[in-house]
Amino acid sequence: MEKEDFVYVEQTKGVNGLDKVILREVRDFSAEVYLYGGHVTSWKNEHGEELLFVSNKVFAFFRKMPSVSALITLCY
């Protein structure tokens, strides 16, 4: 992929229809952040290895609740 065609920020829907952004870097680093509350749910290195542990309980919470405001905010 050419550098000028590379998508650095992608806004999409996540669990329970909540808005999130996926941030990418040309060397394949990435992060996933939910906009409501700034919750980081993924952080991957250049090898695509997940560096952030997010329990399945967190994603179960996303599915049951209309918002994620009760989670710990990692990004301000």
MMTF fields as JSON, N, C-alpha, C and O atoms, coordinates in Angstrom:
{
  "mmtfVersion": "1.0.0",
  "mmtfProducer": "UNKNOWN",
  "numBonds": 303,
  "numAtoms": 304,
  "numGroups": 76,
  "numChains": 1,
  "numModels": 1,
  "chainsPerModel": [1],
  "groupsPerChain": [76],
  "chainIdList": ["A"],
  "bondAtomList": [4, 2, 8, 6, 12, 10, 16, 14, 20, 18, 24, 22, 28, 26, 32, 30, 36, 34, 40, 38, 44, 42, 48, 46, 52, 50, 56, 54, 60, 58, 64, 62, 68, 66, 72, 70, 76, 74, 80, 78, 84, 82, 88, 86, 92, 90, 96, 94, 100, 98, 104, 102, 108, 106, 112, 110, 116, 114, 120, 118, 124, 122, 128, 126, 132, 130, 136, 134, 140, 138, 144, 142, 148, 146, 152, 150, 156, 154, 160, 158, 164, 162, 168, 166, 172, 170, 176, 174, 180, 178, 184, 182, 188, 186, 192, 190, 196, 194, 200, 198, 204, 202, 208, 206, 212, 210, 216, 214, 220, 218, 224, 222, 228, 226, 232, 230, 236, 234, 240, 238, 244, 242, 248, 246, 252, 250, 256, 254, 260, 258, 264, 262, 268, 266, 272, 270, 276, 274, 280, 278, 284, 282, 288, 286, 292, 290, 296, 294, 300, 298],
  "bondOrderList": [1, 1, 1, 1, 1, 1, 1, 1, 1, 1, 1, 1, 1, 1, 1, 1, 1, 1, 1, 1, 1, 1, 1, 1, 1, 1, 1, 1, 1, 1, 1, 1, 1, 1, 1, 1, 1, 1, 1, 1, 1, 1, 1, 1, 1, 1, 1, 1, 1, 1, 1, 1, 1, 1, 1, 1, 1, 1, 1, 1, 1, 1, 1, 1, 1, 1, 1, 1, 1, 1, 1, 1, 1, 1, 1],
  "groupList": [{"groupName": "MET", "atomNameList": ["N", "CA", "C", "O"], "elementList": ["N", "C", "C", "O"], "formalChargeList": [0, 0, 0, 0], "bondAtomList": [1, 0, 2, 1, 3, 2], "bondOrderList": [1, 1, 2], "singleLetterCode": "M", "chemCompType": "L-PEPTIDE LINKING"}, {"groupName": "GLU", "atomNameList": ["N", "CA", "C", "O"], "elementList": ["N", "C", "C", "O"], "formalChargeList": [0, 0, 0, 0], "bondAtomList": [1, 0, 2, 1, 3, 2], "bondOrderList": [1, 1, 2], "singleLetterCode": "E", "chemCompType": "L-PEPTIDE LINKING"}, {"groupName": "LYS", "atomNameList": ["N", "CA", "C", "O"], "elementList": ["N", "C", "C", "O"], "formalChargeList": [0, 0, 0, 0], "bondAtomList": [1, 0, 2, 1, 3, 2], "bondOrderList": [1, 1, 2], "singleLetterCode": "K", "chemCompType": "L-PEPTIDE LINKING"}, {"groupName": "ASP", "atomNameList": ["N", "CA", "C", "O"], "elementList": ["N", "C", "C", "O"], "formalChargeList": [0, 0, 0, 0], "bondAtomList": [1, 0, 2, 1, 3, 2], "bondOrderList": [1, 1, 2], "singleLetterCode": "D", "chemCompType": "L-PEPTIDE LINKING"}, {"groupName": "PHE", "atomNameList": ["N", "CA", "C", "O"], "elementList": ["N", "C", "C", "O"], "formalChargeList": [0, 0, 0, 0], "bondAtomList": [1, 0, 2, 1, 3, 2], "bondOrderList": [1, 1, 2], "singleLetterCode": "F", "chemCompType": "L-PEPTIDE LINKING"}, {"groupName": "VAL", "atomNameList": ["N", "CA", "C", "O"], "elementList": ["N", "C", "C", "O"], "formalChargeList": [0, 0, 0, 0], "bondAtomList": [1, 0, 2, 1, 3, 2], "bondOrderList": [1, 1, 2], "singleLetterCode": "V", "chemCompType": "L-PEPTIDE LINKING"}, {"groupName": "TYR", "atomNameList": ["N", "CA", "C", "O"], "elementList": ["N", "C", "C", "O"], "formalChargeList": [0, 0, 0, 0], "bondAtomList": [1, 0, 2, 1, 3, 2], "bondOrderList": [1, 1, 2], "singleLetterCode": "Y", "chemCompType": "L-PEPTIDE LINKING"}, {"groupName": "GLN", "atomNameList": ["N", "CA", "C", "O"], "elementList": ["N", "C", "C", "O"], "formalChargeList": [0, 0, 0, 0], "bondAtomList": [1, 0, 2, 1, 3, 2], "bondOrderList": [1, 1, 2], "singleLetterCode": "Q", "chemCompType": "L-PEPTIDE LINKING"}, {"groupName": "THR", "atomNameList": ["N", "CA", "C", "O"], "elementList": ["N", "C", "C", "O"], "formalChargeList": [0, 0, 0, 0], "bondAtomList": [1, 0, 2, 1, 3, 2], "bondOrderList": [1, 1, 2], "singleLetterCode": "T", "chemCompType": "L-PEPTIDE LINKING"}, {"groupName": "GLY", "atomNameList": ["N", "CA", "C", "O"], "elementList": ["N", "C", "C", "O"], "formalChargeList": [0, 0, 0, 0], "bondAtomList": [1, 0, 2, 1, 3, 2], "bondOrderList": [1, 1, 2], "singleLetterCode": "G", "chemCompType": "PEPTIDE LINKING"}, {"groupName": "ASN", "atomNameList": ["N", "CA", "C", "O"], "elementList": ["N", "C", "C", "O"], "formalChargeList": [0, 0, 0, 0], "bondAtomList": [1, 0, 2, 1, 3, 2], "bondOrderList": [1, 1, 2], "singleLetterCode": "N", "chemCompType": "L-PEPTIDE LINKING"}, {"groupName": "LEU", "atomNameList": ["N", "CA", "C", "O"], "elementList": ["N", "C", "C", "O"], "formalChargeList": [0, 0, 0, 0], "bondAtomList": [1, 0, 2, 1, 3, 2], "bondOrderList": [1, 1, 2], "singleLetterCode": "L", "chemCompType": "L-PEPTIDE LINKING"}, {"groupName": "ILE", "atomNameList": ["N", "CA", "C", "O"], "elementList": ["N", "C", "C", "O"], "formalChargeList": [0, 0, 0, 0], "bondAtomList": [1, 0, 2, 1, 3, 2], "bondOrderList": [1, 1, 2], "singleLetterCode": "I", "chemCompType": "L-PEPTIDE LINKING"}, {"groupName": "ARG", "atomNameList": ["N", "CA", "C", "O"], "elementList": ["N", "C", "C", "O"], "formalChargeList": [0, 0, 0, 0], "bondAtomList": [1, 0, 2, 1, 3, 2], "bondOrderList": [1, 1, 2], "singleLetterCode": "R", "chemCompType": "L-PEPTIDE LINKING"}, {"groupName": "SER", "atomNameList": ["N", "CA", "C", "O"], "elementList": ["N", "C", "C", "O"], "formalChargeList": [0, 0, 0, 0], "bondAtomList": [1, 0, 2, 1, 3, 2], "bondOrderList": [1, 1, 2], "singleLetterCode": "S", "chemCompType": "L-PEPTIDE LINKING"}, {"groupName": "ALA", "atomNameList": ["N", "CA", "C", "O"], "elementList": ["N", "C", "C", "O"], "formalChargeList": [0, 0, 0, 0], "bondAtomList": [1, 0, 2, 1, 3, 2], "bondOrderList": [1, 1, 2], "singleLetterCode": "A", "chemCompType": "L-PEPTIDE LINKING"}, {"groupName": "HIS", "atomNameList": ["N", "CA", "C", "O"], "elementList": ["N", "C", "C", "O"], "formalChargeList": [0, 0, 0, 0], "bondAtomList": [1, 0, 2, 1, 3, 2], "bondOrderList": [1, 1, 2], "singleLetterCode": "H", "chemCompType": "L-PEPTIDE LINKING"}, {"groupName": "TRP", "atomNameList": ["N", "CA", "C", "O"], "elementList": ["N", "C", "C", "O"], "formalChargeList": [0, 0, 0, 0], "bondAtomList": [1, 0, 2, 1, 3, 2], "bondOrderList": [1, 1, 2], "singleLetterCode": "W", "chemCompType": "L-PEPTIDE LINKING"}, {"groupName": "PRO", "atomNameList": ["N", "CA", "C", "O"], "elementList": ["N", "C", "C", "O"], "formalChargeList": [0, 0, 0, 0], "bondAtomList": [1, 0, 2, 1, 3, 2], "bondOrderList": [1, 1, 2], "singleLetterCode": "P", "chemCompType": "L-PEPTIDE LINKING"}, {"groupName": "CYS", "atomNameList": ["N", "CA", "C", "O"], "elementList": ["N", "C", "C", "O"], "formalChargeList": [0, 0, 0, 0], "bondAtomList": [1, 0, 2, 1, 3, 2], "bondOrderList": [1, 1, 2], "singleLetterCode": "C", "chemCompType": "L-PEPTIDE LINKING"}],
  "groupTypeList": [0, 1, 2, 1, 3, 4, 5, 6, 5, 1, 7, 8, 2, 9, 5, 10, 9, 11, 3, 2, 5, 12, 11, 13, 1, 5, 13, 3, 4, 14, 15, 1, 5, 6, 11, 6, 9, 9, 16, 5, 8, 14, 17, 2, 10, 1, 16, 9, 1, 1, 11, 11, 4, 5, 14, 10, 2, 5, 4, 15, 4, 4, 13, 2, 0, 18, 14, 5, 14, 15, 11, 12, 8, 11, 19, 6],
  "groupIdList": [1, 2, 3, 4, 5, 6, 7, 8, 9, 10, 11, 12, 13, 14, 15, 16, 17, 18, 19, 20, 21, 22, 23, 24, 25, 26, 27, 28, 29, 30, 31, 32, 33, 34, 35, 36, 37, 38, 39, 40, 41, 42, 43, 44, 45, 46, 47, 48, 49, 50, 51, 52, 53, 54, 55, 56, 57, 58, 59, 60, 61, 62, 63, 64, 65, 66, 67, 68, 69, 70, 71, 72, 73, 74, 75, 76],
  "secStructList": [7, 7, 4, 4, 4, 7, 7, 1, 3, 3, 3, 3, 3, 7, 4, 4, 4, 7, 3, 3, 3, 3, 3, 3, 7, 6, 6, 1, 7, 3, 3, 3, 3, 3, 6, 6, 6, 6, 3, 3, 3, 3, 3, 3, 7, 6, 6, 7, 7, 5, 7, 1, 7, 7, 7, 2, 2, 2, 2, 2, 2, 2, 2, 2, 1, 1, 7, 7, 6, 6, 1, 7, 7, 7, 7, 7],
  "xCoordList": [0.841, 0.0, 0.88, 1.818, 0.584, 1.325, 1.074, -0.016, 2.071, 1.962, 0.802, 0.117, 0.57, -0.514, -1.896, -2.893, -1.97, -3.237, -3.506, -4.588, -2.54, -2.641, -3.685, -3.714, -4.546, -5.578, -5.026, -4.849, -4.758, -4.197, -5.27, -5.032, -6.432, -7.53, -8.787, -9.198, -9.391, -10.639, -11.701, -11.521, -12.794, -13.892, -14.91, -15.305, -15.329, -16.226, -17.096, -16.98, -17.954, -18.787, -18.165, -17.66, -18.207, -17.676, -18.794, -19.914, -18.48, -19.436, -20.624, -20.451, -21.809, -23.048, -23.288, -24.022, -22.659, -22.861, -22.146, -22.401, -21.252, -20.529, -19.457, -18.789, -19.304, -18.294, -16.896, -16.627, -16.013, -14.614, -13.753, -14.224, -12.478, -11.512, -10.393, -10.005, -9.891, -8.72, -7.602, -7.709, -6.532, -5.385, -4.294, -3.945, -3.755, -2.726, -1.494, -1.571, -0.38, 0.895, 1.483, 1.233, 2.247, 2.72, 3.54, 3.639, 4.124, 4.889, 4.016, 4.539, 2.685, 1.681, 1.369, 0.682, 1.846, 1.372, -0.09, -0.476, -0.911, -2.301, -2.854, -2.345, -3.907, -4.628, -6.106, -6.47, -6.935, -8.393, -8.91, -8.664, -9.632, -10.109, -11.594, -12.016, -12.39, -13.811, -13.948, -13.343, -14.73, -14.843, -15.551, -15.2, -16.538, -17.257, -16.401, -16.323, -15.773, -14.946, -13.475, -12.659, -13.113, -11.702, -11.087, -9.929, -11.825, -11.343, -10.518, -11.003, -9.27, -8.386, -8.662, -8.537, -9.04, -9.369, -8.403, -8.494, -7.48, -6.482, -5.266, -5.376, -4.099, -2.843, -1.918, -1.521, -1.572, -0.773, 0.555, 0.656, 1.576, 2.897, 3.007, 2.036, 4.197, 4.4, 4.228, 4.128, 4.195, 3.989, 2.527, 2.188, 1.671, 0.258, -0.042, -1.143, 0.926, 0.751, 0.04, 0.424, -0.989, -1.754, -0.909, -0.399, -0.751, 0.059, -0.789, -0.265, -2.065, -2.968, -3.924, -4.612, -3.971, -4.91, -6.251, -6.342, -7.286, -8.65, -9.452, -9.592, -9.97, -10.727, -11.994, -12.588, -12.406, -13.677, -14.841, -15.892, -14.657, -15.699, -15.969, -17.102, -14.929, -15.101, -16.002, -16.911, -15.755, -16.571, -17.99, -18.932, -18.158, -19.5, -20.224, -21.421, -19.504, -20.071, -20.515, -21.596, -19.677, -20.037, -21.359, -22.192, -21.555, -22.754, -24.014, -25.101, -23.876, -25.036, -25.412, -26.579, -24.45, -24.695, -24.77, -24.111, -25.568, -25.644, -24.412, -24.207, -23.594, -22.379, -21.288, -21.537, -20.082, -18.948, -18.402, -17.225, -19.225, -18.759, -18.261, -17.545, -18.617, -18.175, -16.772, -16.209, -16.212, -14.874, -13.823, -14.11, -12.626, -11.515, -11.087, -10.81, -11.032, -10.623, -9.101, -8.438, -8.553, -7.101, -6.568, -5.365, -7.455, -7.038, -7.874, -9.102, -7.231, -7.965, -7.93, -8.495],
  "yCoordList": [-1.18, 0.0, 1.234, 1.336, 2.154, 3.406, 4.237, 4.196, 4.979, 5.773, 6.773, 6.985, 7.395, 8.375, 7.713, 8.389, 6.4, 5.667, 5.058, 4.523, 5.139, 4.498, 5.211, 6.44, 4.431, 4.988, 4.977, 3.916, 6.158, 6.272, 6.22, 5.695, 6.755, 6.794, 6.296, 6.814, 5.28, 4.724, 4.792, 4.229, 5.468, 5.518, 4.456, 4.359, 3.661, 2.552, 2.304, 3.008, 1.313, 0.921, -0.292, -1.195, -0.301, -1.42, -2.214, -2.26, -2.831, -3.631, -2.769, -1.627, -3.303, -2.629, -1.342, -0.459, -1.242, -0.081, 1.181, 2.26, 1.059, 2.232, 2.658, 1.82, 3.964, 4.491, 4.234, 4.374, 3.854, 3.668, 4.103, 4.206, 4.357, 4.642, 3.62, 3.168, 3.273, 2.417, 3.294, 3.855, 3.403, 4.229, 3.31, 2.324, 3.627, 2.788, 3.619, 4.825, 2.943, 3.543, 2.721, 1.517, 3.31, 2.625, 1.365, 0.49, 1.26, 0.054, -1.02, -1.981, -0.871, -1.836, -1.773, -2.659, -0.763, -0.55, -0.119, 0.534, -0.479, -0.016, 0.061, -0.567, 0.846, 0.964, 1.136, 1.686, 0.663, 0.779, 1.516, 1.105, 2.611, 3.45, 3.725, 4.193, 3.431, 3.773, 5.25, 5.736, 5.967, 7.409, 7.809, 8.816, 7.029, 7.348, 6.927, 5.742, 7.874, 7.581, 7.392, 7.317, 7.312, 7.161, 5.857, 5.839, 4.764, 3.466, 2.773, 2.528, 2.463, 1.746, 0.258, -0.284, -0.409, -1.838, -2.703, -3.929, -2.093, -2.869, -2.005, -0.807, -2.634, -1.969, -3.047, -3.951, -2.959, -4.003, -3.448, -2.298, -4.304, -3.899, -4.164, -4.565, -3.937, -4.073, -5.501, -5.717, -6.473, -7.875, -8.294, -9.457, -7.36, -7.664, -8.353, -8.87, -8.368, -9.004, -8.04, -6.877, -8.533, -7.722, -7.469, -8.414, -6.204, -5.837, -5.448, -5.277, -5.311, -4.895, -6.032, -6.53, -6.444, -7.494, -6.864, -6.007, -7.302, -6.88, -8.149, -8.984, -8.289, -9.474, -9.631, -8.636, -10.857, -11.114, -10.53, -10.233, -10.365, -9.767, -8.321, -7.846, -7.631, -6.248, -6.219, -5.393, -7.121, -7.136, -7.621, -7.2, -8.487, -8.888, -7.668, -7.487, -6.849, -5.624, -4.692, -4.106, -4.551, -3.723, -4.184, -3.357, -5.484, -6.014, -5.763, -5.619, -5.708, -5.586, -4.144, -3.849, -3.254, -1.886, -0.938, -1.165, 0.118, 1.095, 1.992, 2.653, 2.023, 2.833, 2.101, 1.091, 2.621, 1.999, 2.902, 2.808, 3.756, 4.762, 4.167, 4.843, 2.929, 2.327, 1.717, 1.31, 1.651, 1.092, 2.117, 3.312, 1.658, 2.558, 3.25, 2.587, 4.549, 5.314, 5.333, 5.722, 4.908, 4.857, 6.041, 6.303, 6.76, 7.838, 9.065, 8.987, 10.19, 11.41, 12.403, 13.49],
  "zCoordList": [0.0, 0.0, 0.0, 0.791, -0.87, -0.942, 0.309, 0.88, 0.727, 1.952, 1.88, 2.88, 0.71, 0.602, 0.628, 0.882, 0.368, 0.417, 1.796, 2.038, 2.682, 3.985, 4.843, 4.901, 5.511, 6.393, 7.821, 8.418, 8.354, 9.694, 10.776, 11.864, 10.486, 11.453, 10.767, 9.729, 11.369, 10.836, 11.925, 13.005, 11.65, 12.606, 12.213, 11.051, 13.194, 12.938, 14.166, 15.169, 14.084, 15.221, 15.891, 15.224, 17.202, 17.965, 18.607, 18.099, 19.717, 20.473, 20.875, 21.301, 20.744, 21.134, 20.334, 20.778, 19.141, 18.285, 18.734, 18.2, 19.714, 20.205, 19.205, 18.598, 19.043, 18.127, 18.658, 19.851, 17.747, 18.11, 16.937, 15.804, 17.228, 16.179, 16.255, 17.332, 15.098, 15.007, 14.461, 13.37, 15.234, 14.869, 14.349, 14.999, 13.182, 12.575, 12.236, 12.004, 12.217, 11.877, 10.743, 10.684, 9.847, 8.641, 8.926, 8.066, 10.113, 10.459, 11.101, 11.666, 11.023, 11.495, 12.984, 13.492, 13.702, 15.066, 14.967, 13.998, 15.962, 15.949, 17.359, 18.288, 17.491, 18.757, 18.431, 17.391, 19.324, 19.182, 20.414, 21.548, 20.172, 21.267, 21.079, 20.022, 22.116, 22.092, 22.41, 23.366, 21.628, 21.78, 23.07, 23.685, 23.478, 24.704, 25.89, 26.214, 26.523, 27.684, 27.365, 28.284, 26.098, 25.74, 26.19, 26.606, 26.119, 26.581, 25.5, 24.396, 25.829, 24.915, 25.074, 26.172, 23.978, 24.051, 23.259, 23.314, 22.525, 21.786, 21.535, 21.27, 21.623, 21.313, 20.771, 21.506, 19.492, 18.848, 18.362, 17.934, 18.441, 17.948, 16.449, 15.806, 15.902, 14.455, 13.942, 12.735, 14.846, 14.458, 14.599, 14.375, 14.965, 15.155, 16.472, 16.665, 17.385, 18.687, 19.632, 19.754, 20.293, 21.245, 22.48, 23.082, 22.869, 24.025, 25.237, 26.337, 25.034, 26.104, 26.413, 25.522, 27.666, 28.049, 28.397, 29.276, 27.692, 27.99, 28.231, 27.337, 29.422, 29.799, 28.964, 28.548, 28.72, 28.049, 28.839, 28.272, 30.142, 30.978, 30.562, 30.647, 30.114, 29.657, 28.435, 28.352, 27.482, 26.274, 26.57, 25.898, 27.55, 27.974, 28.547, 28.322, 29.276, 29.83, 28.706, 28.775, 27.659, 26.508, 25.9, 25.53, 25.795, 25.159, 25.984, 25.424, 27.316, 28.196, 28.496, 28.755, 28.463, 28.902, 27.704, 26.689, 27.819, 26.732, 26.639, 25.621, 27.685, 27.657, 28.412, 29.071, 28.308, 28.988, 30.084, 30.432, 30.619, 31.577, 32.888, 33.628, 33.196, 34.457, 34.365, 35.381, 33.174, 33.011, 33.382, 33.457, 33.612, 33.922, 32.636, 31.637, 32.653, 31.485, 31.429, 32.391, 30.293, 30.117, 29.34, 29.348, 28.669, 27.78, 28.091, 28.115, 28.329, 28.685, 27.566, 27.687]
}
